[in-house]
Amino acid sequence: MTDLYETTLDRVDAWWRAANHVAAGLPGGTRAGVAAVTLTYAHLNRVIVRRQQRIRFVLGVRDGMAALDAVARLEGTRAGDPPTGGFAPTGGRSYALAYAVGMALDEPGLTVAALVDEDEAVSAWQARSLHDPLIDGAVLPILYQPSMTADQVRAEFRARGWEPVEIGFGIGPADTDELHRCFAAALYLALDQIAALTAAAAAKQTVRQVRWPMLVLRVPAGWPPADVIPVDWFDTDGRLIAEVARAAPTGDLRMSADW
């Protein structure tokens, strides 16, 4: 069968739209929140497929809970109740980052991506102090829809030991292609920075004022645009066709495999 997608970003976009379609029929979250989770998840999947990299996902955004069930269904790991293994809020605040740090302990080579918002507890951001790059995996925070300006985000999180990389700043609600390109570039930059810092630690190199990367995802009002996906993306059993499903990893590399 001829491949319908010219680039991996085309396939990522199709998988993302399919996940949103599935999530639309599930409870839990807002349309924008769910789309932000599925967008993040789809781009992490792209890295896993291309690099065969071990990545796990933690969600600390309440507005996106339905997305967890949707992506697990697409990956064939869940077909019943929404999974909770990737969601770590407690009470009024989320401690997803602390949960992510715990997942990364004693797991060298693992990267745990944590999508959080401004409800993330301050103490959870400080959990990175427990991280030892020589023996632990890495944590990549992704801050969703901050109310602060870009300058304020940089000032606050640099003071906490993080280096923010912005995604989506100035992008219009209908410019999804540009958002995909920005997300892909920012994610690769952050992961390459993590690899470089980890290698420097292994070589016992002193890096002045080390800040670990984090991503900052901003989406405009009115995003995502209304969408109608082709019915032939799914087979008669409701599974994604192979051309779209190839956007996600298989087996134990699936982030939903341990939920």
mmCIF file of C-alpha atoms in Angstrom:
data_model
loop_
_atom_site.group_PDB
_atom_site.id
_atom_site.type_symbol
_atom_site.label_atom_id
_atom_site.label_comp_id
_atom_site.label_asym_id
_atom_site.label_seq_id
_atom_site.Cartn_x
_atom_site.Cartn_y
_atom_site.Cartn_z
ATOM 1 C CA MET A 1 0.000 0.000 0.000
ATOM 2 C CA THR A 2 1.286 3.463 -0.862
ATOM 3 C CA ASP A 3 2.242 5.574 2.139
ATOM 4 C CA LEU A 4 -0.211 8.462 2.394
ATOM 5 C CA TYR A 5 2.127 10.693 4.365
ATOM 6 C CA GLU A 6 5.140 12.465 2.909
ATOM 7 C CA THR A 7 6.769 13.393 6.221
ATOM 8 C CA THR A 8 6.699 12.070 9.746
ATOM 9 C CA LEU A 9 5.040 15.312 10.852
ATOM 10 C CA ASP A 10 2.156 14.580 8.480
ATOM 11 C CA ARG A 11 1.737 11.225 10.189
ATOM 12 C CA VAL A 12 2.073 12.802 13.641
ATOM 13 C CA ASP A 13 -0.667 15.263 12.708
ATOM 14 C CA ALA A 14 -2.949 12.448 11.560
ATOM 15 C CA TRP A 15 -2.348 10.453 14.762
ATOM 16 C CA TRP A 16 -2.952 13.566 16.876
ATOM 17 C CA ARG A 17 -6.248 14.275 15.118
ATOM 18 C CA ALA A 18 -7.305 10.653 15.510
ATOM 19 C CA ALA A 19 -6.547 10.807 19.245
ATOM 20 C CA ASN A 20 -8.633 13.969 19.567
ATOM 21 C CA HIS A 21 -11.456 12.240 17.706
ATOM 22 C CA VAL A 22 -11.410 9.316 20.144
ATOM 23 C CA ALA A 23 -11.135 11.619 23.169
ATOM 24 C CA ALA A 24 -14.157 13.637 22.049
ATOM 25 C CA GLY A 25 -16.381 10.738 23.049
ATOM 26 C CA LEU A 26 -14.794 10.297 26.476
ATOM 27 C CA PRO A 27 -15.373 12.181 29.741
ATOM 28 C CA GLY A 28 -12.746 14.320 31.404
ATOM 29 C CA GLY A 29 -11.210 17.580 30.266
ATOM 30 C CA THR A 30 -11.663 20.509 27.936
ATOM 31 C CA ARG A 31 -11.181 20.450 24.187
ATOM 32 C CA ALA A 32 -8.022 22.574 24.326
ATOM 33 C CA GLY A 33 -6.615 20.711 27.320
ATOM 34 C CA VAL A 34 -7.143 17.327 25.699
ATOM 35 C CA ALA A 35 -5.632 18.533 22.413
ATOM 36 C CA ALA A 36 -2.552 19.824 24.252
ATOM 37 C CA VAL A 37 -2.045 16.431 25.901
ATOM 38 C CA THR A 38 -2.486 14.499 22.661
ATOM 39 C CA LEU A 39 -0.171 16.939 20.854
ATOM 40 C CA THR A 40 2.537 16.427 23.458
ATOM 41 C CA TYR A 41 2.042 12.679 23.434
ATOM 42 C CA ALA A 42 2.150 12.463 19.634
ATOM 43 C CA HIS A 43 5.447 14.341 19.454
ATOM 44 C CA LEU A 44 7.001 12.258 22.203
ATOM 45 C CA ASN A 45 5.936 9.199 20.218
ATOM 46 C CA ARG A 46 7.691 10.598 17.153
ATOM 47 C CA VAL A 47 10.955 10.767 19.084
ATOM 48 C CA ILE A 48 10.489 7.255 20.450
ATOM 49 C CA VAL A 49 9.884 5.849 16.972
ATOM 50 C CA ARG A 50 12.774 7.715 15.354
ATOM 51 C CA ARG A 51 15.345 7.271 18.120
ATOM 52 C CA GLN A 52 14.052 4.147 19.883
ATOM 53 C CA GLN A 53 14.387 6.224 23.037
ATOM 54 C CA ARG A 54 12.878 5.225 26.375
ATOM 55 C CA ILE A 55 10.364 7.889 27.388
ATOM 56 C CA ARG A 56 7.530 7.830 29.899
ATOM 57 C CA PHE A 57 4.737 10.355 30.350
ATOM 58 C CA VAL A 58 3.162 11.899 33.448
ATOM 59 C CA LEU A 59 0.142 14.184 33.305
ATOM 60 C CA GLY A 60 -0.484 16.955 35.811
ATOM 61 C CA VAL A 61 -3.120 18.877 33.827
ATOM 62 C CA ARG A 62 -6.660 18.093 34.924
ATOM 63 C CA ASP A 63 -8.138 19.543 31.735
ATOM 64 C CA GLY A 64 -6.624 16.738 29.681
ATOM 65 C CA MET A 65 -7.561 13.519 31.458
ATOM 66 C CA ALA A 66 -9.658 12.104 28.605
ATOM 67 C CA ALA A 67 -6.566 12.186 26.415
ATOM 68 C CA LEU A 68 -4.912 9.452 28.488
ATOM 69 C CA ASP A 69 -7.691 7.020 27.735
ATOM 70 C CA ALA A 70 -7.728 8.024 24.062
ATOM 71 C CA VAL A 71 -4.003 7.509 23.454
ATOM 72 C CA ALA A 72 -4.018 4.221 25.340
ATOM 73 C CA ARG A 73 -6.862 2.978 23.163
ATOM 74 C CA LEU A 74 -4.983 3.977 20.007
ATOM 75 C CA GLU A 75 -1.883 2.157 21.262
ATOM 76 C CA GLY A 76 -3.898 -0.931 22.132
ATOM 77 C CA THR A 77 -2.998 -0.956 25.811
ATOM 78 C CA ARG A 78 -6.328 0.047 27.295
ATOM 79 C CA ALA A 79 -9.932 -0.291 26.269
ATOM 80 C CA GLY A 80 -11.845 0.178 29.509
ATOM 81 C CA ASP A 81 -11.694 2.743 32.283
ATOM 82 C CA PRO A 82 -9.421 5.789 31.907
ATOM 83 C CA PRO A 83 -5.880 5.026 33.085
ATOM 84 C CA THR A 84 -4.597 6.769 36.190
ATOM 85 C CA GLY A 85 -0.981 5.647 36.232
ATOM 86 C CA GLY A 86 0.152 8.701 34.307
ATOM 87 C CA PHE A 87 -1.844 11.239 36.309
ATOM 88 C CA ALA A 88 -0.465 12.500 39.573
ATOM 89 C CA PRO A 89 -2.358 15.471 41.020
ATOM 90 C CA THR A 90 -3.086 15.522 44.739
ATOM 91 C CA GLY A 91 -5.798 17.723 46.194
ATOM 92 C CA GLY A 92 -5.704 21.293 44.945
ATOM 93 C CA ARG A 93 -2.130 21.052 43.677
ATOM 94 C CA SER A 94 -0.392 18.672 41.331
ATOM 95 C CA TYR A 95 2.808 16.852 42.228
ATOM 96 C CA ALA A 96 3.368 15.374 38.786
ATOM 97 C CA LEU A 97 6.988 16.531 38.655
ATOM 98 C CA ALA A 98 7.798 14.869 41.953
ATOM 99 C CA TYR A 99 6.133 11.722 40.620
ATOM 100 C CA ALA A 100 8.213 12.009 37.439
ATOM 101 C CA VAL A 101 11.447 12.389 39.398
ATOM 102 C CA GLY A 102 10.555 9.260 41.346
ATOM 103 C CA MET A 103 10.015 7.345 38.101
ATOM 104 C CA ALA A 104 13.425 8.453 36.826
ATOM 105 C CA LEU A 105 15.387 7.440 39.937
ATOM 106 C CA ASP A 106 17.845 4.609 39.242
ATOM 107 C CA GLU A 107 16.684 4.486 35.612
ATOM 108 C CA PRO A 108 19.625 5.789 33.552
ATOM 109 C CA GLY A 109 18.677 6.351 29.931
ATOM 110 C CA LEU A 110 15.021 6.981 30.752
ATOM 111 C CA THR A 111 13.391 10.365 30.136
ATOM 112 C CA VAL A 112 10.147 11.160 31.946
ATOM 113 C CA ALA A 113 8.145 13.944 30.313
ATOM 114 C CA ALA A 114 5.714 15.692 32.657
ATOM 115 C CA LEU A 115 3.003 17.956 31.249
ATOM 116 C CA VAL A 116 2.015 20.356 34.020
ATOM 117 C CA ASP A 117 0.327 23.718 34.487
ATOM 118 C CA GLU A 118 0.477 26.486 37.054
ATOM 119 C CA ASP A 119 -1.282 24.263 39.597
ATOM 120 C CA GLU A 120 1.980 22.354 39.941
ATOM 121 C CA ALA A 121 3.239 22.662 43.505
ATOM 122 C CA VAL A 122 6.376 24.752 44.013
ATOM 123 C CA SER A 123 7.901 21.910 46.006
ATOM 124 C CA ALA A 124 7.391 19.571 43.043
ATOM 125 C CA TRP A 125 9.583 21.825 40.887
ATOM 126 C CA GLN A 126 12.264 21.526 43.558
ATOM 127 C CA ALA A 127 12.234 17.723 43.372
ATOM 128 C CA ARG A 128 14.863 17.937 40.636
ATOM 129 C CA SER A 129 17.429 18.453 43.399
ATOM 130 C CA LEU A 130 17.094 14.704 44.057
ATOM 131 C CA HIS A 131 18.223 13.944 40.508
ATOM 132 C CA ASP A 132 21.706 12.528 39.943
ATOM 133 C CA PRO A 133 22.498 12.422 36.198
ATOM 134 C CA LEU A 134 25.094 9.702 36.783
ATOM 135 C CA ILE A 135 22.612 7.105 38.006
ATOM 136 C CA ASP A 136 19.136 8.472 37.268
ATOM 137 C CA GLY A 137 17.055 9.168 34.220
ATOM 138 C CA ALA A 138 16.047 12.693 33.257
ATOM 139 C CA VAL A 139 12.857 14.675 33.758
ATOM 140 C CA LEU A 140 11.533 17.029 31.087
ATOM 141 C CA PRO A 141 8.847 19.404 32.404
ATOM 142 C CA ILE A 142 6.404 20.829 29.865
ATOM 143 C CA LEU A 143 4.555 23.830 31.277
ATOM 144 C CA TYR A 144 1.154 24.263 29.652
ATOM 145 C CA GLN A 145 -0.517 27.633 29.109
ATOM 146 C CA PRO A 146 1.234 29.811 31.704
ATOM 147 C CA SER A 147 -0.377 33.145 32.555
ATOM 148 C CA MET A 148 3.071 34.739 32.804
ATOM 149 C CA THR A 149 4.796 36.479 29.923
ATOM 150 C CA ALA A 150 7.740 34.822 28.223
ATOM 151 C CA ASP A 151 10.145 37.107 30.099
ATOM 152 C CA GLN A 152 8.494 36.275 33.417
ATOM 153 C CA VAL A 153 8.658 32.548 32.694
ATOM 154 C CA ARG A 154 12.353 32.774 31.849
ATOM 155 C CA ALA A 155 13.156 34.791 34.971
ATOM 156 C CA GLU A 156 11.199 32.580 37.353
ATOM 157 C CA PHE A 157 12.256 29.196 36.073
ATOM 158 C CA ARG A 158 15.872 30.074 35.418
ATOM 159 C CA ALA A 159 16.019 31.025 39.080
ATOM 160 C CA ARG A 160 14.749 27.520 39.863
ATOM 161 C CA GLY A 161 17.433 25.884 37.727
ATOM 162 C CA TRP A 162 15.485 25.332 34.507
ATOM 163 C CA GLU A 163 16.033 26.687 30.985
ATOM 164 C CA PRO A 164 12.659 27.361 29.298
ATOM 165 C CA VAL A 165 12.162 26.725 25.584
ATOM 166 C CA GLU A 166 8.980 28.331 24.227
ATOM 167 C CA ILE A 167 6.543 26.569 21.889
ATOM 168 C CA GLY A 168 3.640 28.254 20.165
ATOM 169 C CA PHE A 169 4.318 31.876 21.070
ATOM 170 C CA GLY A 170 2.630 34.076 18.450
ATOM 171 C CA ILE A 171 1.072 31.188 16.507
ATOM 172 C CA GLY A 172 -2.533 31.617 15.345
ATOM 173 C CA PRO A 173 -5.308 29.161 16.283
ATOM 174 C CA ALA A 174 -5.526 27.715 12.776
ATOM 175 C CA ASP A 175 -1.775 27.343 12.183
ATOM 176 C CA THR A 176 -1.456 23.788 13.420
ATOM 177 C CA ASP A 177 1.291 22.929 10.928
ATOM 178 C CA GLU A 178 3.536 25.632 12.377
ATOM 179 C CA LEU A 179 2.747 24.456 15.897
ATOM 180 C CA HIS A 180 3.833 20.937 14.928
ATOM 181 C CA ARG A 181 7.094 22.267 13.484
ATOM 182 C CA CYS A 182 7.796 24.372 16.574
ATOM 183 C CA PHE A 183 7.008 21.514 18.933
ATOM 184 C CA ALA A 184 9.213 19.075 17.034
ATOM 185 C CA ALA A 185 12.160 21.483 16.964
ATOM 186 C CA ALA A 186 11.836 22.436 20.642
ATOM 187 C CA LEU A 187 11.520 18.831 21.778
ATOM 188 C CA TYR A 188 14.608 17.726 19.866
ATOM 189 C CA LEU A 189 16.544 20.695 21.242
ATOM 190 C CA ALA A 190 15.551 19.869 24.815
ATOM 191 C CA LEU A 191 16.340 16.165 24.498
ATOM 192 C CA ASP A 192 19.704 16.906 22.890
ATOM 193 C CA GLN A 193 20.489 19.296 25.749
ATOM 194 C CA ILE A 194 19.579 16.597 28.266
ATOM 195 C CA ALA A 195 21.862 14.138 26.469
ATOM 196 C CA ALA A 196 24.720 16.659 26.460
ATOM 197 C CA LEU A 197 24.342 17.461 30.166
ATOM 198 C CA THR A 198 24.164 13.770 31.034
ATOM 199 C CA ALA A 199 27.292 13.063 28.983
ATOM 200 C CA ALA A 200 29.109 15.963 30.637
ATOM 201 C CA ALA A 201 28.224 14.598 34.060
ATOM 202 C CA ALA A 202 29.476 11.142 33.072
ATOM 203 C CA ALA A 203 32.743 12.693 31.884
ATOM 204 C CA LYS A 204 32.941 14.609 35.177
ATOM 205 C CA GLN A 205 32.995 17.899 33.328
ATOM 206 C CA THR A 206 32.079 21.003 35.269
ATOM 207 C CA VAL A 207 29.296 22.941 33.574
ATOM 208 C CA ARG A 208 28.868 26.462 34.885
ATOM 209 C CA GLN A 209 25.377 27.364 36.097
ATOM 210 C CA VAL A 210 23.771 24.209 34.787
ATOM 211 C CA ARG A 211 20.104 24.592 33.944
ATOM 212 C CA TRP A 212 18.130 21.624 32.689
ATOM 213 C CA PRO A 213 15.720 22.252 29.802
ATOM 214 C CA MET A 214 11.971 22.580 30.106
ATOM 215 C CA LEU A 215 9.362 23.313 27.454
ATOM 216 C CA VAL A 216 6.674 25.985 27.652
ATOM 217 C CA LEU A 217 3.599 25.239 25.545
ATOM 218 C CA ARG A 218 1.298 28.126 24.697
ATOM 219 C CA VAL A 219 -1.785 27.611 22.560
ATOM 220 C CA PRO A 220 -3.957 30.494 21.307
ATOM 221 C CA ALA A 221 -7.601 31.084 22.136
ATOM 222 C CA GLY A 222 -9.829 29.110 19.805
ATOM 223 C CA TRP A 223 -7.331 26.273 19.400
ATOM 224 C CA PRO A 224 -7.590 23.591 18.168
ATOM 225 C CA PRO A 225 -9.588 24.380 15.039
ATOM 226 C CA ALA A 226 -12.688 22.336 14.301
ATOM 227 C CA ASP A 227 -11.744 19.144 12.518
ATOM 228 C CA VAL A 228 -13.383 16.300 10.643
ATOM 229 C CA ILE A 229 -11.149 13.294 10.175
ATOM 230 C CA PRO A 230 -11.463 10.817 7.294
ATOM 231 C CA VAL A 231 -13.576 7.819 8.257
ATOM 232 C CA ASP A 232 -11.118 5.517 6.490
ATOM 233 C CA TRP A 233 -8.457 6.248 9.112
ATOM 234 C CA PHE A 234 -10.128 3.487 11.147
ATOM 235 C CA ASP A 235 -10.845 -0.076 10.062
ATOM 236 C CA THR A 236 -14.127 -1.902 10.604
ATOM 237 C CA ASP A 237 -13.019 -2.907 14.121
ATOM 238 C CA GLY A 238 -12.303 0.703 15.083
ATOM 239 C CA ARG A 239 -8.519 0.361 14.953
ATOM 240 C CA LEU A 240 -6.243 2.866 13.268
ATOM 241 C CA ILE A 241 -5.063 1.920 9.806
ATOM 242 C CA ALA A 242 -1.374 1.042 9.551
ATOM 243 C CA GLU A 243 -0.271 4.281 7.868
ATOM 244 C CA VAL A 244 -1.499 6.346 10.813
ATOM 245 C CA ALA A 245 -0.683 3.820 13.543
ATOM 246 C CA ARG A 246 2.987 3.912 12.521
ATOM 247 C CA ALA A 247 3.247 7.296 14.242
ATOM 248 C CA ALA A 248 3.295 5.438 17.575
ATOM 249 C CA PRO A 249 5.802 2.891 18.895
ATOM 250 C CA THR A 250 4.969 -0.723 19.601
ATOM 251 C CA GLY A 251 5.600 -3.128 22.456
ATOM 252 C CA ASP A 252 7.260 -1.918 25.635
ATOM 253 C CA LEU A 253 8.272 1.386 24.038
ATOM 254 C CA ARG A 254 4.642 2.513 24.189
ATOM 255 C CA MET A 255 4.351 5.095 26.954
ATOM 256 C CA SER A 256 0.956 3.700 27.932
ATOM 257 C CA ALA A 257 2.347 0.173 28.306
ATOM 258 C CA ASP A 258 2.992 0.570 32.044
ATOM 259 C CA TRP A 259 -0.251 2.328 33.007
#
